């Protein structure tokens, strides 16, 4: 089902990208790098948000790296944002 305002092409693209990423996620799960319950859609959502949040930033790549580290290492004071 499409979200309000979403075109058929946008819905198809999202499904296509999610499907294309699933083999990568499955390999990461098999390697023990990703939790077994993670899906490619789980990863696509924060990545999409980071892309949108940084596209107008003065250093989009640097800010995206920082936000990816924050998203995947968490906000715990015991974790490190150093990649």
Coordinates of N, CA, C and O in Angstrom, one line a residue:
X1 N 0.8 -1.2 0.0 CA 0.0 0.0 0.0 C 0.9 1.2 0.0 O 1.9 1.3 0.7
X2 N 0.5 2.2 -0.8 CA 1.3 3.4 -0.9 C 0.9 4.4 0.2 O -0.2 4.5 0.6
X3 N 1.9 5.2 0.6 CA 1.6 6.3 1.6 C 1.0 7.4 0.8 O 1.1 7.5 -0.4
X4 N 0.3 8.3 1.5 CA -0.4 9.4 0.9 C 0.7 10.3 0.2 O 1.7 10.6 0.7
X5 N 0.4 10.6 -1.1 CA 1.3 11.4 -1.9 C 2.4 10.7 -2.6 O 3.1 11.2 -3.4
X6 N 2.5 9.4 -2.3 CA 3.6 8.6 -2.9 C 3.1 8.1 -4.3 O 2.0 7.7 -4.5
X7 N 4.0 8.3 -5.3 CA 3.6 7.8 -6.6 C 3.9 6.3 -6.7 O 4.7 5.7 -5.9
X8 N 3.4 5.7 -7.8 CA 3.7 4.3 -8.0 C 5.2 4.1 -8.2 O 5.8 3.1 -7.8
X9 N 5.8 5.0 -8.9 CA 7.3 4.8 -9.2 C 8.1 4.9 -7.9 O 9.0 4.1 -7.7
X10 N 7.7 5.8 -7.0 CA 8.4 5.9 -5.7 C 8.2 4.6 -4.9 O 9.2 4.1 -4.3
X11 N 7.0 4.1 -4.9 CA 6.7 2.8 -4.1 C 7.5 1.7 -4.7 O 8.1 0.8 -4.0
X12 N 7.6 1.6 -6.1 CA 8.4 0.6 -6.7 C 9.8 0.7 -6.4 O 10.5 -0.3 -6.1
X13 N 10.4 1.9 -6.4 CA 11.8 2.1 -6.2 C 12.1 1.7 -4.8 O 13.2 1.0 -4.6
X14 N 11.3 2.0 -3.8 CA 11.6 1.6 -2.4 C 11.6 0.1 -2.3 O 12.5 -0.4 -1.7
X15 N 10.6 -0.5 -2.9 CA 10.6 -2.0 -2.8 C 11.8 -2.6 -3.5 O 12.4 -3.5 -3.0
X16 N 12.2 -2.0 -4.7 CA 13.3 -2.5 -5.4 C 14.6 -2.4 -4.6 O 15.4 -3.3 -4.6
X17 N 14.8 -1.2 -4.0 CA 16.0 -1.0 -3.2 C 16.0 -1.9 -2.0 O 17.1 -2.5 -1.7
X18 N 14.9 -2.1 -1.3 CA 14.8 -2.9 -0.2 C 15.1 -4.4 -0.5 O 15.9 -5.0 0.1
X19 N 14.5 -4.8 -1.6 CA 14.8 -6.2 -2.1 C 16.3 -6.4 -2.5 O 16.9 -7.4 -2.2
X20 N 16.8 -5.4 -3.1 CA 18.2 -5.5 -3.6 C 19.2 -5.6 -2.4 O 20.2 -6.2 -2.4
X21 N 18.8 -4.9 -1.3 CA 19.7 -4.9 -0.1 C 19.6 -6.1 0.7 O 20.5 -6.4 1.6
X22 N 18.6 -6.9 0.6 CA 18.3 -8.0 1.5 C 19.5 -9.1 1.4 O 19.9 -9.5 2.5
X23 N 20.0 -9.4 0.3 CA 21.1 -10.4 0.3 C 22.3 -9.9 1.0 O 23.0 -10.6 1.7
X24 N 22.6 -8.6 1.0 CA 23.7 -8.0 1.8 C 23.5 -8.1 3.3 O 24.4 -8.4 4.0
X25 N 22.3 -7.8 3.7 CA 21.9 -8.0 5.1 C 22.0 -9.4 5.5 O 22.6 -9.7 6.6
X26 N 21.6 -10.3 4.7 CA 21.7 -11.8 5.1 C 23.1 -12.2 5.2 O 23.5 -13.0 6.1
X27 N 24.0 -11.7 4.3 CA 25.4 -12.0 4.5 C 26.0 -11.4 5.8 O 26.8 -12.0 6.4
X28 N 25.6 -10.2 6.1 CA 26.0 -9.6 7.3 C 25.5 -10.4 8.6 O 26.3 -10.5 9.5
X29 N 24.3 -10.9 8.5 CA 23.8 -11.7 9.6 C 24.6 -13.0 9.7 O 25.0 -13.3 10.8
X30 N 24.9 -13.6 8.6 CA 25.6 -14.9 8.6 C 27.0 -14.6 9.1 O 27.6 -15.5 9.8
X31 N 27.6 -13.4 8.9 CA 28.9 -13.1 9.4 C 28.9 -12.7 10.9 O 30.0 -12.5 11.4
X32 N 27.8 -12.5 11.4 CA 27.7 -12.1 12.8 C 27.8 -10.6 13.0 O 28.0 -10.1 14.1
X33 N 27.7 -9.8 11.9 CA 27.9 -8.4 12.0 C 26.6 -7.6 12.2 O 26.6 -6.5 12.6
X34 N 25.5 -8.3 12.0 CA 24.2 -7.7 12.2 C 23.3 -8.7 12.9 O 23.4 -9.9 12.7
X35 N 22.4 -8.1 13.8 CA 21.5 -9.0 14.5 C 20.5 -9.7 13.6 O 20.2 -9.1 12.5
X36 N 20.1 -10.9 13.9 CA 19.2 -11.7 13.0 C 17.9 -11.1 12.7 O 17.3 -11.4 11.6
X37 N 17.4 -10.2 13.5 CA 16.1 -9.6 13.2 C 16.1 -8.4 12.3 O 15.1 -7.9 11.9
X38 N 17.3 -7.9 11.9 CA 17.5 -6.8 11.1 C 17.1 -7.1 9.6 O 17.5 -8.1 9.1
X39 N 16.4 -6.2 9.0 CA 16.1 -6.3 7.6 C 16.7 -5.1 6.8 O 17.1 -4.1 7.4
X40 N 16.7 -5.3 5.5 CA 17.2 -4.2 4.7 C 16.3 -2.9 4.8 O 16.8 -1.8 4.8
X41 N 15.0 -3.1 5.0 CA 14.1 -2.0 5.3 C 14.4 -1.3 6.6 O 14.4 -0.1 6.6
X42 N 14.9 -2.0 7.6 CA 15.3 -1.4 8.8 C 16.5 -0.5 8.6 O 16.6 0.5 9.3
X43 N 17.4 -0.8 7.7 CA 18.5 0.0 7.5 C 18.2 1.1 6.5 O 18.8 2.2 6.6
X44 N 17.3 0.9 5.6 CA 17.0 1.9 4.6 C 16.4 3.1 5.2 O 16.6 4.3 4.8
X45 N 15.5 2.9 6.3 CA 14.8 4.0 6.9 C 15.8 5.0 7.5 O 15.7 6.2 7.2
X46 N 16.7 4.6 8.4 CA 17.6 5.7 8.9 C 18.6 6.2 7.9 O 18.9 7.4 7.9
X47 N 19.0 5.5 6.9 CA 19.9 6.0 5.9 C 19.2 7.0 5.1 O 19.7 8.1 4.8
X48 N 17.9 6.8 4.7 CA 17.1 7.8 4.0 C 17.0 9.1 4.8 O 17.2 10.2 4.3
X49 N 16.7 8.9 6.1 CA 16.6 10.1 7.0 C 17.9 10.9 7.0 O 17.9 12.1 7.0
X50 N 19.0 10.2 7.1 CA 20.3 10.8 7.2 C 20.6 11.6 5.9 O 21.1 12.7 5.9
X51 N 20.3 10.9 4.7 CA 20.5 11.6 3.4 C 19.7 12.9 3.4 O 20.2 14.0 3.0
X52 N 18.5 12.9 3.8 CA 17.6 14.0 3.7 C 18.1 15.1 4.7 O 18.1 16.3 4.4
X53 N 18.6 14.7 5.9 CA 19.0 15.6 6.9 C 20.3 16.3 6.6 O 20.6 17.4 7.1
X54 N 21.1 15.7 5.7 CA 22.5 16.3 5.5 C 22.6 16.9 4.1 O 23.7 17.4 3.8
X55 N 21.6 16.8 3.2 CA 21.8 17.2 1.8 C 22.2 18.7 1.7 O 22.8 19.1 0.8
X56 N 21.7 19.5 2.7 CA 22.0 20.9 2.6 C 23.1 21.4 3.6 O 23.4 22.5 3.7
X57 N 23.7 20.4 4.3 CA 24.7 20.7 5.3 C 26.0 21.2 4.6 O 26.3 20.8 3.5
X58 N 26.8 22.0 5.3 CA 28.0 22.5 4.6 C 29.0 21.4 4.4 O 29.9 21.6 3.5
X59 N 29.0 20.3 5.2 CA 29.8 19.2 5.0 C 28.9 17.9 5.0 O 28.9 17.2 6.0
X60 N 28.2 17.7 3.9 CA 27.2 16.6 3.9 C 27.8 15.2 4.2 O 27.3 14.5 5.0
X61 N 29.0 14.9 3.7 CA 29.6 13.6 3.9 C 30.0 13.5 5.3 O 29.8 12.4 6.0
X62 N 30.7 14.5 5.9 CA 31.1 14.4 7.3 C 30.0 14.3 8.2 O 30.0 13.5 9.2
X63 N 28.9 15.1 8.0 CA 27.8 15.0 8.9 C 27.1 13.7 8.7 O 26.6 13.1 9.7
X64 N 27.0 13.2 7.5 CA 26.4 11.9 7.3 C 27.2 10.8 8.1 O 26.6 9.9 8.7
X65 N 28.5 10.8 8.0 CA 29.3 9.9 8.8 C 29.0 10.0 10.2 O 28.9 8.9 10.9
X66 N 28.9 11.2 10.8 CA 28.7 11.4 12.2 C 27.3 10.8 12.6 O 27.2 10.1 13.6
X67 N 26.3 11.1 11.8 CA 25.0 10.6 12.1 C 24.8 9.1 11.9 O 24.1 8.4 12.7
X68 N 25.5 8.5 10.9 CA 25.5 7.0 10.8 C 26.1 6.4 12.0 O 25.6 5.4 12.6
X69 N 27.3 6.9 12.5 CA 27.9 6.4 13.7 C 27.0 6.6 14.9 O 26.8 5.6 15.7
X70 N 26.3 7.7 15.0 CA 25.3 7.9 16.1 C 24.2 6.9 16.0 O 23.8 6.3 17.0
X71 N 23.7 6.7 14.8 CA 22.5 5.8 14.6 C 22.9 4.4 14.9 O 22.1 3.6 15.5
X72 N 24.1 3.9 14.5 CA 24.4 2.5 14.6 C 25.2 2.2 15.9 O 25.3 1.0 16.3
X73 N 25.8 3.2 16.5 CA 26.5 2.9 17.8 C 25.6 3.3 19.0 O 26.0 3.0 20.1
X74 N 24.6 4.1 18.7 CA 23.7 4.5 19.7 C 24.1 5.8 20.4 O 25.2 6.3 20.1
X75 N 23.4 6.2 21.4 CA 23.6 7.4 22.1 C 24.2 7.1 23.5 O 24.3 8.0 24.3
X76 N 24.5 5.9 23.8 CA 25.1 5.5 25.1 C 26.4 6.2 25.4 O 27.2 6.3 24.5
X77 N 26.6 6.7 26.6 CA 27.8 7.3 26.9 C 29.0 6.3 27.0 O 30.1 6.7 27.0
X78 N 28.6 5.0 27.0 CA 29.6 4.0 27.0 C 30.1 3.6 25.6 O 31.1 2.9 25.5
X79 N 29.4 4.0 24.6 CA 29.8 3.7 23.2 C 30.7 4.8 22.7 O 30.9 5.8 23.3
X80 N 31.3 4.5 21.6 CA 32.1 5.5 21.0 C 31.6 5.8 19.6 O 31.2 4.9 18.9
X81 N 31.7 7.1 19.2 CA 31.2 7.5 17.9 C 32.4 7.5 16.9 O 32.2 7.8 15.8
X82 N 33.6 7.1 17.4 CA 34.7 7.0 16.5 C 34.6 5.8 15.6 O 34.3 4.7 16.0
X83 N 34.7 6.0 14.3 CA 34.5 4.9 13.3 C 35.8 4.2 13.2 O 36.9 4.6 13.4

